[in-house]
CSV table of C-alpha atoms and ligand atoms in Angstrom, one decimal:
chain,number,residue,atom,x,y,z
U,1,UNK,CA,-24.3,33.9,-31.6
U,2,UNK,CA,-22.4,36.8,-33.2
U,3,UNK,CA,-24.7,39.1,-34.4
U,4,UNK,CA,-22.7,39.4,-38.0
U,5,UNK,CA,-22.8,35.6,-38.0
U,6,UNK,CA,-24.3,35.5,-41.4
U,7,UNK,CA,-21.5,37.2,-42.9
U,8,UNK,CA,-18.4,35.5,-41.2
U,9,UNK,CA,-16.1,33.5,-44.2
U,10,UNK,CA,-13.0,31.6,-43.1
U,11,UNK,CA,-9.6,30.6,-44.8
U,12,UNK,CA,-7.1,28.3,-44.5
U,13,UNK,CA,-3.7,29.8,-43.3
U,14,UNK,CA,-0.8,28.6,-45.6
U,15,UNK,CA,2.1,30.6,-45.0
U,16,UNK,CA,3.3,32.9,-42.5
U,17,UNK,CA,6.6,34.5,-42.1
U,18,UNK,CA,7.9,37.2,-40.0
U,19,UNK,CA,9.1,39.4,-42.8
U,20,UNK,CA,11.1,41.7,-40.4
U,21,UNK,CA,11.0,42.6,-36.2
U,22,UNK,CA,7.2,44.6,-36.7
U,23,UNK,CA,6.0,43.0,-39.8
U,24,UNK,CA,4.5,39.6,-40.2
U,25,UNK,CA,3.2,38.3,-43.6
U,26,UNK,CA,0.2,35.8,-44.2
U,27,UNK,CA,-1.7,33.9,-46.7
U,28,UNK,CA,-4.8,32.7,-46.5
U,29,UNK,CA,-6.3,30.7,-49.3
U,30,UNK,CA,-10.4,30.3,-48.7
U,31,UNK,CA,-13.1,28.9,-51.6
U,32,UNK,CA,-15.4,32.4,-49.9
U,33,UNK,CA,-12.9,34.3,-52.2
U,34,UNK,CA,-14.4,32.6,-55.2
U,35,UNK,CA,-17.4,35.0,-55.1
U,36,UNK,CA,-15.0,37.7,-54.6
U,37,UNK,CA,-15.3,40.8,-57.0
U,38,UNK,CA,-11.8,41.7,-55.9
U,39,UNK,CA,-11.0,45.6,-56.3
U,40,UNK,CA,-7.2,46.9,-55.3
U,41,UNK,CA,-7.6,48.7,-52.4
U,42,UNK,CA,-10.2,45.9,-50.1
U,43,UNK,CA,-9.9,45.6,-46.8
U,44,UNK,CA,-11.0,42.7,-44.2
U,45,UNK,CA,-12.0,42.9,-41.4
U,46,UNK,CA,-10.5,40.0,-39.3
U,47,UNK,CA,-11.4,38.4,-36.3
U,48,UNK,CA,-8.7,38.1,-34.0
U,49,UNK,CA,-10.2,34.3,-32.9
U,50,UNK,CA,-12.8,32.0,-33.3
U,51,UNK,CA,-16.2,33.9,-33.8
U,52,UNK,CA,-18.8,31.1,-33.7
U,53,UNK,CA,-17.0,29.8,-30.4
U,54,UNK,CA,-16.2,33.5,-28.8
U,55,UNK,CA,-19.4,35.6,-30.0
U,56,UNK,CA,-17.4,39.1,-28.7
U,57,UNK,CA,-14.3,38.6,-30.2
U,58,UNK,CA,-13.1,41.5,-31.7
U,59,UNK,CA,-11.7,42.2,-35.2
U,60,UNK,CA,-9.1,44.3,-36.9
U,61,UNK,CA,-9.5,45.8,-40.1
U,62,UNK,CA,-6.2,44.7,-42.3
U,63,UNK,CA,-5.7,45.4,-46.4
U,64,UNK,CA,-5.5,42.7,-49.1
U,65,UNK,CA,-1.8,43.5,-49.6
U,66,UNK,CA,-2.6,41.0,-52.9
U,67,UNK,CA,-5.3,38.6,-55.0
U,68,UNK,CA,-4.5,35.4,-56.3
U,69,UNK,CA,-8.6,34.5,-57.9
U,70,UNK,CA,-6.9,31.6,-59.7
U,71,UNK,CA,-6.4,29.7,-56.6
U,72,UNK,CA,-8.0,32.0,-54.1
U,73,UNK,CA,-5.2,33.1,-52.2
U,74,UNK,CA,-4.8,36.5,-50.5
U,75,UNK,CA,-1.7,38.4,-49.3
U,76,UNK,CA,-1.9,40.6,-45.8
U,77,UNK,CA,0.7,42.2,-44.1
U,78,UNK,CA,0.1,42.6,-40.3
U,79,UNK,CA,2.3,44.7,-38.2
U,80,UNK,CA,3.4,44.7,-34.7
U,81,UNK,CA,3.9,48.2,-33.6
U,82,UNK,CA,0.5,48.9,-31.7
U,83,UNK,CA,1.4,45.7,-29.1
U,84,UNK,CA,-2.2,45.5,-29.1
U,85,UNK,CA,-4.8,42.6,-29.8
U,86,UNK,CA,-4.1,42.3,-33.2
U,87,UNK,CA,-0.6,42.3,-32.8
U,88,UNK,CA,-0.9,39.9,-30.0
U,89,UNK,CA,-2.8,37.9,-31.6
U,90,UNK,CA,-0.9,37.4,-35.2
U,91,UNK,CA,2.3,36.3,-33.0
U,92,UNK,CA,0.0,33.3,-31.6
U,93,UNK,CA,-0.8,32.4,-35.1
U,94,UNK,CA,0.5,29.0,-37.1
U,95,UNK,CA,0.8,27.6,-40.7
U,96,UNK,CA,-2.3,25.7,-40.7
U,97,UNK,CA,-4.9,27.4,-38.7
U,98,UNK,CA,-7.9,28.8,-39.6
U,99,UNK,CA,-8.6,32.2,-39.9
U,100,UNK,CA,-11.9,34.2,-39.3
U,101,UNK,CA,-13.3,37.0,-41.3
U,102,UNK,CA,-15.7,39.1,-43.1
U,103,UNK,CA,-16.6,39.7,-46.5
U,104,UNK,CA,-13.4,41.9,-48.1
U,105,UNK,CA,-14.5,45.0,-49.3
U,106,UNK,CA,-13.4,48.7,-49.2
U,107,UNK,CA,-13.4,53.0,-49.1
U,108,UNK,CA,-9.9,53.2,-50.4
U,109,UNK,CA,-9.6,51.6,-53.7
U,110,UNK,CA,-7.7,51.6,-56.8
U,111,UNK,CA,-9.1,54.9,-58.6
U,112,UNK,CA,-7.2,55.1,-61.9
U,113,UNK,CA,-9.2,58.2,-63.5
U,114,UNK,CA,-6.1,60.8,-62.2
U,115,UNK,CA,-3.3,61.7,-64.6
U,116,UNK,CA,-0.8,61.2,-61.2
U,117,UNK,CA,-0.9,60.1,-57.5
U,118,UNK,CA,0.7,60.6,-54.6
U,119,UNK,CA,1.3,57.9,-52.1
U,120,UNK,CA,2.2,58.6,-48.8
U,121,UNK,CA,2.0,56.3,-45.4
U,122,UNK,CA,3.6,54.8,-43.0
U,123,UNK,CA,4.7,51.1,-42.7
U,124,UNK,CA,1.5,49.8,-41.2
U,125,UNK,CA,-0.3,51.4,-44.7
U,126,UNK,CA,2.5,50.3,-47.0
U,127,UNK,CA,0.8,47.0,-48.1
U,128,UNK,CA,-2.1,49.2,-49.1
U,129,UNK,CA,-0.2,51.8,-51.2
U,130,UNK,CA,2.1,48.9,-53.1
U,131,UNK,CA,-1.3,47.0,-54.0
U,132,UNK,CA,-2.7,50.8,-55.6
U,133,UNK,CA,0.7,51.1,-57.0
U,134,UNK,CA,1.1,47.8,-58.3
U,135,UNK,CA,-2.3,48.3,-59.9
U,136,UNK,CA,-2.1,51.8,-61.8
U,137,UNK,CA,-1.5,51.7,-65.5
U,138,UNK,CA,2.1,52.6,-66.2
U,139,UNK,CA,1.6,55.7,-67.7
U,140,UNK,CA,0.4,57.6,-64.7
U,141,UNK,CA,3.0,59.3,-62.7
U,142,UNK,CA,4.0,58.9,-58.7
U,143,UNK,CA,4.9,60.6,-56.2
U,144,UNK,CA,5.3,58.2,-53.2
U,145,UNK,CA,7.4,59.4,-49.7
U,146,UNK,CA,6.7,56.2,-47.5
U,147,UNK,CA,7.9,57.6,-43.4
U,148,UNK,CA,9.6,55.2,-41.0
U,149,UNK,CA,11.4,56.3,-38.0
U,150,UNK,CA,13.6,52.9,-39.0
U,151,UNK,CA,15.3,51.6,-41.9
U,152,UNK,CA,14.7,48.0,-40.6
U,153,UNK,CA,10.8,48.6,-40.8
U,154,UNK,CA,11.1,49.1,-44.3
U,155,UNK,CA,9.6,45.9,-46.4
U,156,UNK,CA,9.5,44.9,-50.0
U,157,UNK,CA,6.4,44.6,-51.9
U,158,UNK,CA,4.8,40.8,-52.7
U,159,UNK,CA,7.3,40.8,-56.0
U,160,UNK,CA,10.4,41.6,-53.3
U,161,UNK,CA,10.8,44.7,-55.2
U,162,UNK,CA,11.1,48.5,-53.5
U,163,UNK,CA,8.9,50.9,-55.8
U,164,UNK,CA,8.0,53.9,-53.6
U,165,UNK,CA,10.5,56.0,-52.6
U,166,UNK,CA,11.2,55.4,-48.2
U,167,UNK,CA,12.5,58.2,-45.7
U,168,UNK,CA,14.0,57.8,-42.5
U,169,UNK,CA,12.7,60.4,-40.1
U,170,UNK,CA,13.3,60.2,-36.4
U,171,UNK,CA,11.5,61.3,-34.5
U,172,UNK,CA,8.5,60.7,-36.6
U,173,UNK,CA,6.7,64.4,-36.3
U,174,UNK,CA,3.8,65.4,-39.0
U,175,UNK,CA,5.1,68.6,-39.4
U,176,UNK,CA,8.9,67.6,-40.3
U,177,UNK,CA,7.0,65.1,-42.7
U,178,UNK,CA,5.0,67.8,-44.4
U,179,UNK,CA,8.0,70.0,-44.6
U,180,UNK,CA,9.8,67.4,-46.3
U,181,UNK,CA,7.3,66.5,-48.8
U,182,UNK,CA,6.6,69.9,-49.7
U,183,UNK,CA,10.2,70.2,-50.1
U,184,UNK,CA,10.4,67.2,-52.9
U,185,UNK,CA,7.0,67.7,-54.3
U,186,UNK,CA,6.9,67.8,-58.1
U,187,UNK,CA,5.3,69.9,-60.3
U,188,UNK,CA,3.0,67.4,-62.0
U,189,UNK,CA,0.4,68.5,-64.9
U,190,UNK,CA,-3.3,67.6,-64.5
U,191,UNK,CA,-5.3,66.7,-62.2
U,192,UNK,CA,-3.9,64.3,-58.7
U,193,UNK,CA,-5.5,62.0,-56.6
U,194,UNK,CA,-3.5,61.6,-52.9
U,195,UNK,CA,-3.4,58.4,-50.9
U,196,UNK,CA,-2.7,60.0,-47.0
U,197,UNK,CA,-2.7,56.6,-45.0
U,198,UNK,CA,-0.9,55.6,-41.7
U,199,UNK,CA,-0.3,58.1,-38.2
U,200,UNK,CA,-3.1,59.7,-37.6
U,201,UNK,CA,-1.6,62.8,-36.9
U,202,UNK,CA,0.6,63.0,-40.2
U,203,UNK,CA,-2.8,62.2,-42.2
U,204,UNK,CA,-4.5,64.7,-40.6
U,205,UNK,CA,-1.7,67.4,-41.4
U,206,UNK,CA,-1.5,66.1,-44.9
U,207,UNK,CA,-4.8,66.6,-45.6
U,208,UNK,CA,-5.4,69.7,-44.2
U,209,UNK,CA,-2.5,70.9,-46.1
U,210,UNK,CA,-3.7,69.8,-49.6
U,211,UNK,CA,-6.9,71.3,-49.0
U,212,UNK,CA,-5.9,74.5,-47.3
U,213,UNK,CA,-2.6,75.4,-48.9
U,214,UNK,CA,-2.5,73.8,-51.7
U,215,UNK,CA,-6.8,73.8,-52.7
U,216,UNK,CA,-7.2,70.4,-53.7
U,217,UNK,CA,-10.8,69.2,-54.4
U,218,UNK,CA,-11.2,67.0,-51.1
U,219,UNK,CA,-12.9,64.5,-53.5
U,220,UNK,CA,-9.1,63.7,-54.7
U,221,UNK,CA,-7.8,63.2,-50.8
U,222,UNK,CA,-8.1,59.1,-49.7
U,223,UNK,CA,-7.0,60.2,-46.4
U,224,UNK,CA,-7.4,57.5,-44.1
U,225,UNK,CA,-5.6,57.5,-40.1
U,226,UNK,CA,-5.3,53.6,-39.7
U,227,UNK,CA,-5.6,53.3,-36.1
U,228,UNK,CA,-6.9,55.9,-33.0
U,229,UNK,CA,-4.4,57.3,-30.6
U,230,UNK,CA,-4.5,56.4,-27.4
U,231,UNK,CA,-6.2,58.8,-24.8
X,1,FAD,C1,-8.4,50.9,-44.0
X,1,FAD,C2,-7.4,50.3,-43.0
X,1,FAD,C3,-6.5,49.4,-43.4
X,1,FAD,C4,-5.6,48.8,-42.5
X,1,FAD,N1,-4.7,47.9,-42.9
X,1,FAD,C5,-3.8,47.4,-42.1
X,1,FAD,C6,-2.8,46.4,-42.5
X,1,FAD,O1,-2.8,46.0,-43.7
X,1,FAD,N2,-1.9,46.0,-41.6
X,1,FAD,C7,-1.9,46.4,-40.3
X,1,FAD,O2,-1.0,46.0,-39.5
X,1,FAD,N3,-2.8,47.3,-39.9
X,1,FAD,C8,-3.8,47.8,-40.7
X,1,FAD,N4,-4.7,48.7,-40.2
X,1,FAD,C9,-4.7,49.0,-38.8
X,1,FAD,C10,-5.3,47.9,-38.0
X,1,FAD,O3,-6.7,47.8,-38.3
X,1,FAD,C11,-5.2,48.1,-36.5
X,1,FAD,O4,-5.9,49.3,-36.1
X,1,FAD,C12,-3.8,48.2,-36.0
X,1,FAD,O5,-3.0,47.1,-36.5
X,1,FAD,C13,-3.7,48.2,-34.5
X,1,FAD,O6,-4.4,47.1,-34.0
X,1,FAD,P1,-4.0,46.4,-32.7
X,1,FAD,O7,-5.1,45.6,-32.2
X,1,FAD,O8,-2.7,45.7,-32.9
X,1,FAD,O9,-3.7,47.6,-31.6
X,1,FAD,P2,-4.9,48.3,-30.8
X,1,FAD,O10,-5.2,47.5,-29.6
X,1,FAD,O11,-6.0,48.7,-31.6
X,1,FAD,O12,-4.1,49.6,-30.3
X,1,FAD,C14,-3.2,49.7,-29.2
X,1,FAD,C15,-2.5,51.0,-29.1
X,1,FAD,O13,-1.5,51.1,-30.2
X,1,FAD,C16,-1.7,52.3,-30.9
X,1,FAD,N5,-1.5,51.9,-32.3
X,1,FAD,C17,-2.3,51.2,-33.1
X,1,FAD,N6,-1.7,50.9,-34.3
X,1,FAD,C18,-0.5,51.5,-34.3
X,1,FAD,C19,0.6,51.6,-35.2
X,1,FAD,N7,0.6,51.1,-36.4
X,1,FAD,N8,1.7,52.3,-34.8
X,1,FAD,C20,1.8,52.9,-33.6
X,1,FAD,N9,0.8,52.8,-32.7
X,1,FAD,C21,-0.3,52.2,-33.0
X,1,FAD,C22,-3.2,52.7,-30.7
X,1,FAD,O14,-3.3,54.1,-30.6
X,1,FAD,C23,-3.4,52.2,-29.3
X,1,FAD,O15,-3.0,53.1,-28.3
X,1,FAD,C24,-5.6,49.2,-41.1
X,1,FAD,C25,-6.6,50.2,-40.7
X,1,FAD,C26,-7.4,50.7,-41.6
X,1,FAD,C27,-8.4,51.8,-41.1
C-alpha cells in the first residue's frame, strides 16, 4: 500500500488540449474538491499513474492554474520542457481517464495585504502567477516580466487573455534577466510583495538581489525554483 494511501483523492479527466509545442492543458473535475477550501495559489501534488495499483509511483507537484467550486472543476497547466516523468507521462494521458492526487494545498498563495507585486517566472510558473494575478483586487499595482527564450512558449491565461507583460531572452541567463528587470523596474510607493517562480538559477538571483541590493524584508520574497537542476 502507499504509505500516503489515506490521503490520495482522484478526478475525472474532461478536457485536455495541447495548448502549444511545451504546454499541455487539463481539467479534472472530482466530487474530493467539494471539501476544498480553495486559496489562489494551491498546488497538487499529482501522481503520475495509478497509486493503489503501483504503491512507488512517483508524483509531481503542479499549480491549480484555476477553481471552478460550482461544479468542482480545476484548471492545470503541465509543461513539457523537462522530458522527464511528468512530461512523459501527461503526453500518454486521454479525455476520460482518471487522475491520481493529493489533497491541494499550498506555500505560495494569494497574499493581498501589499499595496503592489511583482510577478516574475518562467513559462512552467506562468499558470501560477496568472491565478495570483487574476485574484488581486484591482487596485493594487503590477509589475510582471514573464522570461521565455521563445515567443511560441508564450500561453494565454484561462480567459485567453495576455495580462503580464512577456520577454524574449535568448539565451535564457539569470543575470541578463536581472539586468533587464532592474532596467524596467518602477518606482512603486509602499510596501511590495515579489513572486520569483520558475529556473532555478534566475529565482535564486532574484532573490538575492531584492534582499541584498535592494533590502527587501525576505518575508515579502515567494521565491520558489520549480524544479532541481540536473547534476
Ligand atoms: C510550487 C510548484 C508548482 C509547480 N507548478 C507546475 C505547473 O503548474 N506546471 C508544470 O509543468 N510544472 C510545475 N512545477 C514543476 C513540476 O513539479 C516538475 O518539477 C516539473 O514539471 C518537471 O517534472 P518532470 O517529471 O517533467 O521532470 P524531471 O524528471 O523532474 O526533471 C528532468 C530534468 O529536467 C529538468 N527540468 C525540470 N523542469 C524543467 C523545466 N521546466 N525547464 C527546464 N528543465 C527542467 C530537471 O533539472 C531535470 O534535469 C511546479 C513546481 C513547484 C515547486
Amino acid at each position: 500500500m502507499h504509505e500516503d494511501i489515506i490521503s490520495i483523492q482522484q478526478g475525472k479527466l474532461i478536457h485536455i488540449h495541447q495548448v502549444n509545442r511545451h504546454v499541455y492543458h487539463l481539467r479534472i473535475q472530482s466530487d474530493d474538491f467539494k471539501q476544498l477550501e480553495y486559496i489562489p495559489g494551491f498546488t497538487m501534488d499529482i501522481f503520475l499513474g495509478d497509486p493503489n495499483t503501483q504503491p512507488n509511483i512517483d508524483d509531481r507537484k503542479y499549480t491549480i492554474w484555476n477553481y471552478e467550486p460550482i461544479h468542482q472543476i480545476i484548471d492545470v497547466a503541465i509543461c513539457t520542457f523537462s522530458n522527464g516523468k511528468g512530461a512523459n507521462w501527461v503526453r500518454t494521458l486521454e479525455k476520460g481517464d482518471t487522475v491520481y492526487f493529493k489533497p491541494p494545498r499550498g506555500k505560495l498563495l494569494l497574499d493581498d495585504s501589499a499595496d503592489y507585486y511583482l510577478m516574475i517566472g518562467d513559462i512552467t510558473s506562468l499558470s501560477h502567477l496568472y491565478e495570483i494575478n487574476r485574484n488581486l483586487p484591482l487596485n493594487k499595482k503590477v509589475f510582471s516580466f514573464i522570461y521565455t527564450y521563445n515567443q511560441r512558449d508564450i500561453f494565454p491565461d484561462i480567459d485567453d487573455s495576455f495580462p503580464l507583460d512577456y520577454y524574449v531572452i535568448n539565451p535564457l541567463d539569470p543575470e541578463t534577466i536581472k539586468n533587464k528587470i532592474v532596467s524596467l523596474l518602477p518606482d512603486f510607493e509602499g510596501e511590495g510583495i515579489a513572486y520569483l517562480l520558475g529556473d532555478p538559477n534566475t529565482v535564486i538571483t532574484l532573490q538575492n538581489y531584492f534582499k541584498n541590493e535592494r533590502n527587501w524584508n525576505p518575508k515579502n520574497l515567494k521565491a520558489k525554483p520549480f524544479w532541481k537542476e540536473a547534476k
